[in-house]
Short mmCIF file of C-alpha atoms and ligand atoms in Angstrom, two decimals:
data_model
loop_
_atom_site.label_atom_id
_atom_site.label_comp_id
_atom_site.label_asym_id
_atom_site.label_seq_id
_atom_site.Cartn_x
_atom_site.Cartn_y
_atom_site.Cartn_z
CA UNK A 7 63.04 208.26 44.01
CA UNK A 8 60.58 211.06 44.75
CA UNK A 9 56.93 210.87 43.77
CA UNK A 10 56.29 211.95 40.21
CA UNK A 11 53.04 213.74 39.43
CA UNK A 12 51.82 212.88 35.91
CA UNK A 13 49.01 214.77 34.20
CA UNK A 14 49.05 213.53 30.60
CA UNK A 15 48.40 210.20 28.98
CA UNK A 16 51.50 210.57 26.80
CA UNK A 17 53.82 211.11 29.79
CA UNK A 18 52.30 208.13 31.60
CA UNK A 19 52.81 205.88 28.59
CA UNK A 20 56.45 206.87 28.23
CA UNK A 21 57.11 206.54 31.99
CA UNK A 22 55.57 203.04 32.05
CA UNK A 23 57.40 202.00 28.86
CA UNK A 24 60.73 203.05 30.39
CA UNK A 25 60.06 201.07 33.58
CA UNK A 26 59.09 197.98 31.64
CA UNK A 27 62.32 198.20 29.63
CA UNK A 28 64.11 197.96 32.99
CA UNK A 29 62.08 194.79 33.74
CA UNK A 30 60.33 196.47 36.67
CA UNK A 31 56.94 195.11 37.76
CA UNK A 32 54.20 197.73 37.77
CA UNK A 33 51.22 198.13 40.10
CA UNK A 34 48.22 200.33 39.46
CA UNK A 35 45.94 201.51 42.27
CA UNK A 36 42.96 203.31 40.69
CA UNK A 37 41.26 205.86 42.98
CA UNK A 38 39.10 208.96 42.88
CA UNK A 39 41.31 210.74 45.43
CA UNK A 40 40.31 212.22 48.81
CA UNK A 41 42.49 209.43 50.08
CA UNK A 42 42.06 207.64 53.38
CA UNK A 43 43.38 204.54 55.15
CA UNK A 44 41.36 202.28 52.84
CA UNK A 45 43.19 203.57 49.77
CA UNK A 46 46.51 203.45 51.62
CA UNK A 47 46.00 199.78 52.47
CA UNK A 48 45.87 199.06 48.71
CA UNK A 49 49.01 201.13 48.20
CA UNK A 50 50.86 199.21 50.91
CA UNK A 51 49.87 195.87 49.38
CA UNK A 52 50.97 197.15 45.96
CA UNK A 53 54.36 198.18 47.39
CA UNK A 54 54.82 194.65 48.76
CA UNK A 55 53.95 192.96 45.48
CA UNK A 56 55.50 195.21 42.80
CA UNK A 57 58.64 197.26 42.11
CA UNK A 58 56.84 200.42 41.04
CA UNK A 59 53.47 201.72 42.22
CA UNK A 60 51.31 204.11 40.20
CA UNK A 61 48.27 205.54 41.94
CA UNK A 62 45.69 207.15 39.69
CA UNK A 63 43.49 209.94 41.01
CA UNK A 64 40.62 210.63 38.68
CA UNK A 65 37.06 211.58 39.53
CA UNK A 66 35.47 209.92 36.56
CA UNK A 67 32.43 211.86 35.30
CA UNK A 68 31.15 208.94 33.24
CA UNK A 69 30.42 206.86 36.35
CA UNK A 70 28.19 209.51 37.95
CA UNK A 71 24.54 209.88 36.99
CA UNK A 72 23.12 213.33 36.05
CA UNK A 73 21.63 213.80 39.54
CA UNK A 74 24.62 212.40 41.41
CA UNK A 75 27.41 214.15 43.29
CA UNK A 76 30.15 214.48 40.61
CA UNK A 77 30.60 218.24 41.14
CA UNK A 78 30.72 218.02 44.92
CA UNK A 79 32.67 214.75 45.20
CA UNK A 80 35.44 215.49 47.77
CA UNK A 81 38.74 216.57 46.20
CA UNK A 82 41.91 217.14 48.16
CA UNK A 83 44.93 216.95 45.83
CA UNK A 84 47.51 218.53 48.19
CA UNK A 85 46.78 216.15 51.04
CA UNK A 86 46.61 213.19 48.63
CA UNK A 87 50.02 214.04 47.26
CA UNK A 88 51.49 214.33 50.77
CA UNK A 89 50.07 210.94 51.75
CA UNK A 90 51.33 209.26 48.59
CA UNK A 91 54.75 210.86 48.94
CA UNK A 92 55.07 209.55 52.52
CA UNK A 93 53.98 206.14 51.24
CA UNK A 94 56.88 206.26 48.73
CA UNK A 95 54.65 205.86 45.72
CA UNK A 96 56.69 206.36 42.54
CA UNK A 97 54.00 208.05 40.42
CA UNK A 98 50.59 209.66 40.70
CA UNK A 99 48.53 209.80 37.54
CA UNK A 100 46.10 212.71 37.88
CA UNK A 101 44.89 213.65 34.41
CA UNK A 102 42.22 216.28 33.80
CA UNK A 103 38.91 215.04 32.37
CA UNK A 104 39.78 216.26 28.81
CA UNK A 105 42.89 214.09 28.83
CA UNK A 106 40.94 210.89 29.58
CA UNK A 107 37.82 211.75 27.60
CA UNK A 108 38.97 214.08 24.82
CA UNK A 109 36.53 215.53 22.32
CA UNK A 110 35.33 212.79 20.01
CA UNK A 111 35.71 209.99 22.60
CA UNK A 112 32.86 207.57 21.90
CA UNK A 113 33.74 203.99 22.83
CA UNK A 114 32.28 202.56 26.04
CA UNK A 115 32.47 199.13 27.66
CA UNK A 116 29.18 197.40 28.47
CA UNK A 117 29.75 195.00 31.40
CA UNK A 118 26.41 193.23 30.78
CA UNK A 119 24.07 191.78 33.39
CA UNK A 120 26.32 192.47 36.39
CA UNK A 121 26.01 196.22 35.72
CA UNK A 122 22.23 196.11 36.02
CA UNK A 123 21.77 194.74 39.55
CA UNK A 124 22.22 196.26 43.05
CA UNK A 125 24.49 199.31 42.60
CA UNK A 126 23.90 199.08 38.87
CA UNK A 127 20.12 199.21 39.33
CA UNK A 128 20.41 202.21 41.67
CA UNK A 129 22.99 203.96 39.49
CA UNK A 130 22.25 203.24 35.81
CA UNK A 131 25.38 203.68 33.69
CA UNK A 132 27.71 203.63 36.70
CA UNK A 133 29.51 200.37 35.86
CA UNK A 134 29.68 201.25 32.18
CA UNK A 135 31.64 204.36 33.20
CA UNK A 136 33.84 202.43 35.65
CA UNK A 137 34.60 199.63 33.17
CA UNK A 138 35.50 202.15 30.45
CA UNK A 139 37.89 204.16 32.58
CA UNK A 140 39.46 201.06 34.15
CA UNK A 141 40.12 199.56 30.72
CA UNK A 142 41.52 202.86 29.46
CA UNK A 143 43.86 203.15 32.47
CA UNK A 144 44.93 199.51 32.08
CA UNK A 145 45.84 200.24 28.47
CA UNK A 146 47.74 203.41 29.35
CA UNK A 147 49.68 202.09 32.36
CA UNK A 148 49.79 198.39 31.35
CA UNK A 149 50.19 197.30 34.98
CA UNK A 150 51.21 193.76 35.92
CA UNK A 151 48.89 193.92 38.91
CA UNK A 152 45.96 196.21 39.76
CA UNK A 153 44.62 196.66 43.29
CA UNK A 154 40.96 197.06 44.23
CA UNK A 155 39.10 197.17 47.55
CA UNK A 156 36.48 194.68 48.76
CA UNK A 157 34.61 197.81 49.92
CA UNK A 158 33.17 198.00 46.38
CA UNK A 159 32.44 194.31 46.04
CA UNK A 160 30.30 194.58 42.92
CA UNK A 161 33.02 196.62 41.26
CA UNK A 162 35.50 193.84 42.05
CA UNK A 163 33.22 191.25 40.45
CA UNK A 164 32.76 193.45 37.41
CA UNK A 165 36.50 194.18 36.98
CA UNK A 166 37.43 190.52 37.35
CA UNK A 167 34.85 189.65 34.69
CA UNK A 168 36.20 192.41 32.42
CA UNK A 169 39.74 191.05 32.77
CA UNK A 170 38.63 187.51 32.06
CA UNK A 171 36.22 188.27 29.22
CA UNK A 172 38.64 190.54 27.36
CA UNK A 173 41.81 188.59 28.18
CA UNK A 174 43.46 191.59 29.78
CA UNK A 175 47.05 190.79 30.82
CA UNK A 176 46.71 192.05 34.38
CA UNK A 177 46.32 190.29 37.72
CA UNK A 178 43.65 191.68 40.05
CA UNK A 179 44.35 191.76 43.77
CA UNK A 180 41.50 192.49 46.16
CA UNK A 181 42.17 193.93 49.63
CA UNK A 182 39.89 193.71 52.71
CA UNK A 183 37.73 196.61 53.91
CA UNK A 184 39.40 199.11 56.23
CA UNK A 185 37.00 200.39 58.90
CA UNK A 186 36.78 203.13 61.51
CA UNK A 187 37.08 202.06 65.14
CA UNK A 188 33.27 201.77 65.44
CA UNK A 189 33.02 199.60 62.31
CA UNK A 190 31.99 202.16 59.66
CA UNK A 191 33.77 201.34 56.39
CA UNK A 192 36.18 204.12 55.41
CA UNK A 193 34.88 206.11 52.46
CA UNK A 194 35.69 209.49 50.91
CA UNK A 195 32.00 210.38 51.19
CA UNK A 196 31.92 209.92 55.00
CA UNK A 197 33.12 213.53 55.42
CA UNK A 198 29.72 214.69 54.20
CA UNK A 199 27.80 212.92 56.96
CA UNK A 200 26.33 215.22 59.61
CA UNK A 201 27.30 214.20 63.13
CA UNK A 202 23.88 212.63 63.72
CA UNK A 203 24.00 210.75 60.41
CA UNK A 204 27.54 209.66 61.19
CA UNK A 205 26.25 208.01 64.36
CA UNK A 206 23.43 206.30 62.47
CA UNK A 207 25.84 205.10 59.76
CA UNK A 208 27.35 202.57 62.14
CA UNK A 209 24.20 200.51 61.60
CA UNK A 210 25.54 199.24 58.28
CA UNK A 211 28.46 197.37 59.76
CA UNK A 212 26.43 196.44 62.85
CA UNK A 213 23.69 194.83 60.80
CA UNK A 214 26.27 192.92 58.75
CA UNK A 215 28.02 191.72 61.91
CA UNK A 216 24.66 190.63 63.36
CA UNK A 217 23.92 188.58 60.24
CA UNK A 218 27.37 187.02 60.42
CA UNK A 219 26.96 186.12 64.09
CA UNK A 220 23.61 184.48 63.37
CA UNK A 221 25.06 182.56 60.41
CA UNK A 222 27.99 181.37 62.50
CA UNK A 223 25.66 180.16 65.20
CA UNK A 224 23.86 178.00 62.64
CA UNK A 225 21.13 180.21 61.10
CA UNK A 226 21.98 180.05 57.41
CA UNK A 227 18.52 180.99 56.04
CA UNK A 228 19.20 184.16 54.02
CA UNK A 229 15.62 185.33 54.34
CA UNK A 230 15.79 185.29 58.14
CA UNK A 231 19.15 187.05 58.19
CA UNK A 232 17.86 189.78 55.89
CA UNK A 233 14.71 190.21 58.00
CA UNK A 234 16.90 190.76 61.03
CA UNK A 235 19.02 193.34 59.18
CA UNK A 236 15.98 195.16 57.84
CA UNK A 237 14.51 195.31 61.35
CA UNK A 238 17.64 197.08 62.53
CA UNK A 239 17.46 199.62 59.69
CA UNK A 240 13.74 200.23 60.21
CA UNK A 241 14.46 201.33 63.78
CA UNK A 242 16.59 204.26 62.52
CA UNK A 243 14.46 206.93 60.84
CA UNK A 244 17.48 208.91 59.55
CA UNK A 245 18.43 206.04 57.35
CA UNK A 246 16.78 204.98 54.10
CA UNK A 247 17.60 201.50 52.88
CA UNK A 248 18.30 201.18 49.14
CA UNK A 249 18.91 197.45 49.30
CA UNK A 250 20.10 194.63 51.54
CA UNK A 251 20.88 191.30 49.90
CA UNK A 252 22.78 188.08 50.41
CA UNK A 253 24.30 186.97 47.15
CA UNK A 254 26.45 184.42 45.41
CA UNK A 255 29.93 186.00 45.16
CA UNK A 256 30.40 185.12 41.49
CA UNK A 257 26.98 185.87 39.99
CA UNK A 258 25.62 188.33 42.59
CA UNK A 259 22.33 186.43 42.40
CA UNK A 260 20.48 186.15 45.75
CA UNK A 261 21.07 182.88 47.60
CA UNK A 262 18.74 181.01 49.87
CA UNK A 263 21.50 180.04 52.30
CA UNK A 264 24.29 182.27 53.60
CA UNK A 265 27.09 179.76 53.31
CA UNK A 266 30.76 180.67 53.66
CA UNK A 267 31.88 182.76 50.72
CA UNK A 268 28.45 184.31 50.16
CA UNK A 269 28.31 188.08 50.46
CA UNK A 270 25.85 190.39 52.23
CA UNK A 271 25.53 193.74 50.42
CA UNK A 272 23.91 196.88 51.84
CA UNK A 273 23.36 200.38 50.51
CA UNK A 274 21.65 203.21 52.38
CA UNK A 275 21.02 206.90 52.11
CA UNK A 276 21.54 209.29 55.00
CA UNK A 277 20.27 212.69 53.91
CA UNK A 278 21.93 213.28 50.54
CA UNK A 279 24.85 210.94 51.23
CA UNK A 280 24.77 207.41 49.90
CA UNK A 281 26.97 204.78 51.53
CA UNK A 282 27.55 201.09 50.87
CA UNK A 283 29.10 198.21 52.78
CA UNK A 284 29.40 194.44 52.56
CA UNK A 285 30.50 191.35 54.43
CA UNK A 286 31.71 187.95 53.32
CA UNK A 287 30.43 185.06 55.42
CA UNK A 288 33.11 182.74 56.79
CA UNK A 289 33.80 180.27 59.56
CA UNK A 290 34.26 181.77 63.06
CA UNK A 291 37.74 183.16 63.48
CA UNK A 292 38.55 183.26 59.76
CA UNK A 293 40.63 186.25 58.69
CA UNK A 294 39.40 188.87 56.19
CA UNK A 295 41.90 187.52 53.68
CA UNK A 296 40.54 184.01 54.02
CA UNK A 297 36.98 185.23 53.56
CA UNK A 298 38.00 187.09 50.43
CA UNK A 299 39.58 183.94 49.16
CA UNK A 300 36.41 182.00 49.88
CA UNK A 301 34.37 184.50 47.89
CA UNK A 302 36.78 184.93 45.00
CA UNK A 303 37.53 181.25 44.49
CA UNK A 304 33.86 180.29 44.52
CA UNK A 305 33.19 178.17 41.45
CA UNK A 306 32.34 180.43 38.50
CA UNK A 307 29.26 179.08 36.80
CA UNK A 308 29.59 178.55 33.09
CA UNK A 309 28.23 181.33 30.95
CA UNK A 310 24.99 179.59 30.01
CA UNK A 311 23.88 179.05 33.56
CA UNK A 312 25.21 182.38 34.82
CA UNK A 313 21.88 184.13 34.87
CA UNK A 314 19.84 181.23 36.26
CA UNK A 315 19.83 179.81 39.79
CA UNK A 316 21.77 176.60 40.27
CA UNK A 317 19.34 174.29 42.03
CA UNK A 318 21.51 171.20 41.73
CA UNK A 319 24.35 172.90 43.61
CA UNK A 320 21.95 174.40 46.11
CA UNK A 321 20.39 171.04 46.82
CA UNK A 322 23.78 169.43 47.27
CA UNK A 323 24.74 172.20 49.66
CA UNK A 324 21.51 171.66 51.53
CA UNK A 325 22.23 167.97 51.84
CA UNK A 326 25.62 168.75 53.25
CA UNK A 327 24.08 171.36 55.52
CA UNK A 328 21.50 168.92 56.84
CA UNK A 329 23.29 165.67 57.35
CA UNK A 330 26.82 166.87 57.88
CA UNK A 331 27.79 163.33 57.10
CA UNK A 332 30.06 163.46 54.11
CA UNK A 333 29.86 159.72 53.73
CA UNK A 334 26.16 160.02 52.97
CA UNK A 335 26.64 162.34 50.05
CA UNK A 336 27.10 160.21 46.98
CA UNK A 337 29.51 162.43 45.09
CA UNK A 338 32.22 162.42 47.71
CA UNK A 339 35.18 160.58 46.30
CA UNK A 340 36.76 159.43 49.52
CA UNK A 341 34.15 158.87 52.21
CA UNK A 342 35.73 158.69 55.65
CA UNK A 343 35.37 154.99 56.33
CA UNK A 344 36.67 153.97 52.95
CA UNK A 345 39.27 156.62 53.31
CA UNK A 346 40.75 154.91 56.34
CA UNK A 347 40.77 151.43 54.89
CA UNK A 348 41.34 151.84 51.19
CA UNK A 349 43.54 154.86 51.14
CA UNK A 350 45.64 154.67 54.24
CA UNK A 351 46.01 150.90 54.58
CA UNK A 352 46.69 150.45 50.88
CA UNK A 353 49.33 153.14 50.86
CA UNK A 354 50.79 152.43 54.27
CA UNK A 355 51.15 148.73 54.99
CA UNK A 356 53.31 149.68 57.93
CA UNK A 357 51.50 152.49 59.71
CA UNK A 358 54.05 152.37 62.55
CA UNK A 359 56.75 153.74 60.28
CA UNK A 360 55.06 157.10 59.76
CA UNK A 361 56.58 159.90 61.82
CA UNK A 362 54.94 162.94 60.21
CA UNK A 363 51.29 163.56 59.37
CA UNK A 364 50.57 166.40 56.93
CA UNK A 365 47.09 167.95 57.11
CA UNK A 366 46.06 169.86 53.98
CA UNK A 367 42.96 171.90 53.10
CA UNK A 368 40.12 170.19 51.25
CA UNK A 369 40.07 166.72 49.72
CA UNK A 370 40.84 166.96 45.99
CA UNK A 371 37.91 166.98 43.63
CA UNK A 372 37.94 163.41 42.36
CA UNK A 373 40.78 160.93 42.79
CA UNK A 374 42.79 162.45 39.92
CA UNK A 375 43.79 165.36 42.17
CA UNK A 376 45.34 163.10 44.77
CA UNK A 377 49.09 162.41 44.68
CA UNK A 378 48.32 158.93 46.00
CA UNK A 379 46.32 158.12 42.87
CA UNK A 380 48.79 159.67 40.44
CA UNK A 381 52.17 159.61 42.16
CA UNK A 382 54.05 160.47 38.99
CA UNK A 383 52.04 163.61 38.28
CA UNK A 384 53.82 166.90 39.01
CA UNK A 385 51.25 169.47 40.14
CA UNK A 386 51.75 172.94 41.66
CA UNK A 387 50.54 171.42 44.94
CA UNK A 388 53.00 168.49 44.90
CA UNK A 389 55.94 170.65 43.79
CA UNK A 390 55.43 173.20 46.56
CA UNK A 391 54.61 170.54 49.15
CA UNK A 392 57.81 168.62 48.43
CA UNK A 393 59.80 171.87 48.60
CA UNK A 394 58.27 172.68 51.97
CA UNK A 395 59.05 169.23 53.36
CA UNK A 396 62.44 168.85 51.67
CA UNK A 397 61.69 165.73 49.63
CA UNK A 398 62.48 165.06 45.99
CA UNK A 399 59.79 162.64 44.88
CA UNK A 400 56.52 160.97 45.83
CA UNK A 401 58.38 157.79 46.82
CA UNK A 402 60.50 159.77 49.25
CA UNK A 403 57.43 161.55 50.51
CA UNK A 404 55.49 158.35 51.10
CA UNK A 405 58.32 156.75 53.00
CA UNK A 406 58.07 159.31 55.80
CA UNK A 407 54.85 161.26 55.54
CA UNK A 408 51.12 160.62 55.35
CA UNK A 409 48.92 163.26 53.80
CA UNK A 410 45.34 163.88 54.81
CA UNK A 411 42.83 166.76 54.59
CA UNK A 412 41.05 169.06 57.01
CA UNK A 413 37.83 168.79 54.97
CA UNK A 414 36.88 165.55 53.24
CA UNK A 415 33.85 166.95 51.62
CA UNK A 416 35.09 168.21 48.28
CA UNK A 417 31.58 169.22 47.30
CA UNK A 418 32.00 172.39 49.33
CA UNK A 419 34.92 173.38 47.09
CA UNK A 420 36.97 176.05 48.76
CA UNK A 421 34.02 177.18 50.85
CA UNK A 422 34.40 175.21 54.00
CA UNK A 423 32.28 176.14 56.97
CA UNK A 424 32.77 175.54 60.64
CA UNK A 425 30.50 172.51 60.85
CA UNK A 426 32.25 170.77 57.97
CA UNK A 427 35.54 171.17 59.79
CA UNK A 428 33.97 169.96 63.02
CA UNK A 429 32.50 166.94 61.32
CA UNK A 430 35.66 166.03 59.44
CA UNK A 431 37.68 166.43 62.65
CA UNK A 432 36.03 163.24 63.97
CA UNK A 433 37.68 161.32 61.15
CA UNK A 434 40.92 163.14 61.57
CA UNK A 435 41.05 162.13 65.21
CA UNK A 436 40.51 158.49 64.16
CA UNK A 437 43.32 158.79 61.64
CA UNK A 438 45.74 160.26 64.11
CA UNK A 439 45.19 157.16 66.27
CA UNK A 440 46.25 154.97 63.37
CA UNK A 441 49.82 156.28 63.52
CA UNK A 442 51.15 155.42 66.98
CA UNK A 443 54.61 156.84 66.26
CA UNK A 444 53.75 160.21 64.80
CA UNK A 445 56.16 162.80 66.19
CA UNK A 446 55.22 165.81 64.08
CA UNK A 447 52.17 167.22 62.38
CA UNK A 448 52.49 169.72 59.52
CA UNK A 449 49.42 171.93 59.16
CA UNK A 450 48.87 173.46 55.71
CA UNK A 451 46.82 176.62 55.68
CA UNK A 452 44.18 178.36 57.68
CA UNK A 453 41.37 175.78 57.49
CA UNK A 454 43.53 173.01 58.81
CA UNK A 455 44.90 175.40 61.44
CA UNK A 456 41.42 176.35 62.70
CA UNK A 457 40.29 172.75 62.72
CA UNK A 458 43.38 171.53 64.54
CA UNK A 459 43.22 174.26 67.16
CA UNK A 460 39.52 173.95 67.86
CA UNK A 461 38.60 170.37 67.27
CA UNK A 462 41.81 168.40 67.83
CA UNK A 463 43.38 170.46 70.62
CA UNK A 464 39.98 171.65 71.91
CA UNK A 465 41.03 175.28 72.29
CA UNK A 466 38.57 178.12 72.75
CA UNK A 467 38.12 180.44 69.79
CA UNK A 468 39.18 183.47 71.87
CA UNK A 469 42.56 181.92 72.67
CA UNK A 470 43.40 181.11 69.05
CA UNK A 471 45.74 183.61 67.43
CA UNK A 472 44.62 184.70 63.94
CA UNK A 473 46.50 182.63 61.36
CA UNK A 474 48.06 185.56 59.44
CA UNK A 475 49.36 187.01 62.71
CA UNK A 476 50.81 183.69 63.82
CA UNK A 477 52.78 183.26 60.61
CA UNK A 478 53.61 186.90 60.04
CA UNK A 479 57.14 186.95 61.47
CA UNK A 480 58.82 184.00 59.75
CA UNK A 481 56.20 182.50 57.44
CA UNK A 482 55.67 179.49 59.69
CA UNK A 483 55.28 178.71 63.39
CA UNK A 484 55.57 175.73 65.68
CA UNK A 485 54.57 174.47 69.08
CA UNK A 486 54.99 171.30 71.10
CA UNK A 487 51.69 170.16 72.44
CA UNK A 488 50.01 167.16 74.05
CA UNK A 489 47.42 165.85 71.65
CA UNK A 490 44.42 164.19 73.33
CA UNK A 491 43.69 161.73 70.51
CA UNK A 492 47.37 160.67 70.41
CA UNK A 493 47.12 159.35 73.96
CA UNK A 494 48.27 162.76 75.27
CA UNK A 495 51.63 162.22 73.60
CA UNK A 496 53.66 165.33 73.00
CA UNK A 497 53.75 166.16 69.28
CA UNK A 498 55.57 168.94 67.45
CA UNK A 499 53.09 170.90 65.32
CA UNK A 500 54.35 173.06 62.45
CA UNK A 501 51.94 175.62 60.98
CA UNK A 502 52.63 176.67 57.37
CA UNK A 503 50.84 178.42 54.53
CA UNK A 504 48.92 176.08 52.26
CA UNK A 505 51.04 175.33 49.17
CA UNK A 506 48.39 176.52 46.73
CA UNK A 507 45.43 178.12 48.58
CA UNK A 508 47.27 181.13 49.92
CA UNK A 509 49.25 183.83 48.15
CA UNK A 510 52.10 183.54 50.62
CA UNK A 511 54.70 180.82 50.85
CA UNK A 512 56.39 179.29 53.88
CA UNK A 513 60.11 178.53 53.84
CA UNK A 514 61.12 174.87 53.94
CA UNK A 515 60.55 173.27 57.34
CA UNK A 516 62.58 170.15 56.43
CA UNK A 517 65.12 170.79 59.22
CA UNK A 518 62.42 170.37 61.87
CA UNK A 519 61.00 167.08 60.67
CA UNK A 520 63.57 164.62 61.90
CA UNK A 521 66.13 162.77 59.81
CA UNK A 522 65.54 160.72 56.70
CA UNK A 523 65.41 156.97 57.30
P1 LIG B 613 37.47 205.23 45.34
O1 LIG B 613 38.47 206.33 45.47
O2 LIG B 613 36.33 205.33 46.28
O3 LIG B 613 37.07 204.97 43.91
O4 LIG B 613 38.25 203.91 45.78
C1 LIG B 613 39.43 203.50 45.16
C2 LIG B 613 39.75 202.08 45.58
O5 LIG B 613 39.93 202.04 46.99
C3 LIG B 613 38.64 201.12 45.23
O6 LIG B 613 39.20 199.90 44.75
C4 LIG B 613 37.94 200.95 46.54
O7 LIG B 613 37.26 199.71 46.65
C5 LIG B 613 39.08 201.03 47.52
N1 LIG B 613 38.58 201.42 48.84
C6 LIG B 613 37.76 202.45 49.14
N2 LIG B 613 37.44 202.44 50.45
C7 LIG B 613 38.06 201.36 50.98
C8 LIG B 613 38.11 200.80 52.29
N3 LIG B 613 37.46 201.33 53.32
N4 LIG B 613 38.85 199.69 52.49
C9 LIG B 613 39.52 199.13 51.44
N5 LIG B 613 39.51 199.62 50.19
C10 LIG B 613 38.79 200.72 49.95
#
């Protein structure tokens, strides 16, 4: 199927209707053209996830202010078409302005508070224009999935809100930032940087990386990290800082502590060119995908508290930050010591019988999420876990496997940092000792992988293969390794995707787990 170039709304609607009648899944990748590797990374992800990919190319006048660069925004339709044809995209929607905003068009979407901060404050009306055109394109194409880049983090937050608030039947996928070799985030506007400004532009990613390195070495104070970033910008006279901020990924409100999942945003001007960049904080070694997940699964505050800081959560985080002793934080449902005695001993009167230990992500929030407390409950986690391990029921599971978690501290939600993993690893090591006959360990997901590699096997960060790379070929991986806390016994370790945290799914590893009793 060759790439079809569509210029009218009517043709797009009939093309999409025809595809849907053939039960094809449809992806939409909205762009403003002048395509580069960043855009193509979204296209590739769309090709993986859907049958048909539509890329829209539309320089939307309603998202540019009167003094902004609408007229001189880079346009390169021939090259765009070549790139999309080589990427085997089925359709390119490239309507003229009059087709999208015909005479008499008067309805606009107001995204609310989110459109008034950071980029919204610098570019009044920008997000109103983006939200309107995105909604219009969603209604024309009716995609099953739409792909956006983390590069425009505030746009991602706004679009996700739009989809949720208006019940739009589309799934939003967010892809990591693609960068040049020196770290500069790819952007259509980069072509307008003079060679001197291009050199100075590398400061954006450098300052973000510096803040990340400081945070990973234990300096979580957002004020200090921002001071450090601002110092770097101040040393470069070509560059004018519009803003630098460290924010909560859901509300975009500034945070006091740059914990995993929080996002650093920067915007600068170099001559007449404005460029933006961002970075999601995460534990050392975490992949861009995992960081995105941390940011996008951060608990969404309820609407009433959305505009106000959340001191109770902040103070809980601080407690966790300070003491690092989960057992000391009152809201933890299964503190480590109790965990060992109540949970394991109650469920496993004969600890010697257990041959396989399964290490999951974070402890469930409250006992109701644990299969041990509600063995009869069928949850997405239990269904996929049993499929992975080749068991039919909880009783069958319990007869051969014990399940534990990389992070006990559920108060951190999905935002687990390095020190939490390090702390919880102490308890994990104690647990491993409880099962003298364990032959295999099944690791579920990236957190458990990082913790096992670093804190159980004691490997150096530099020698640990990134999790997505390790699992890329067959969706799982294994190694036989001597485990220090198991008396240096050799244990077979199987690394799999987490049943519910990650988008991807591992095939069943039942054949590698020994025979049923
Ligand atoms: P634009 O053409 O700039 O409107 O961008 C279209 C889409 O591509 C948006 O969802 C952007 O966030 C995304 N995008 C732009 N640059 C990058 C990049 N360097 N890496 C990943 N995605 C990007």
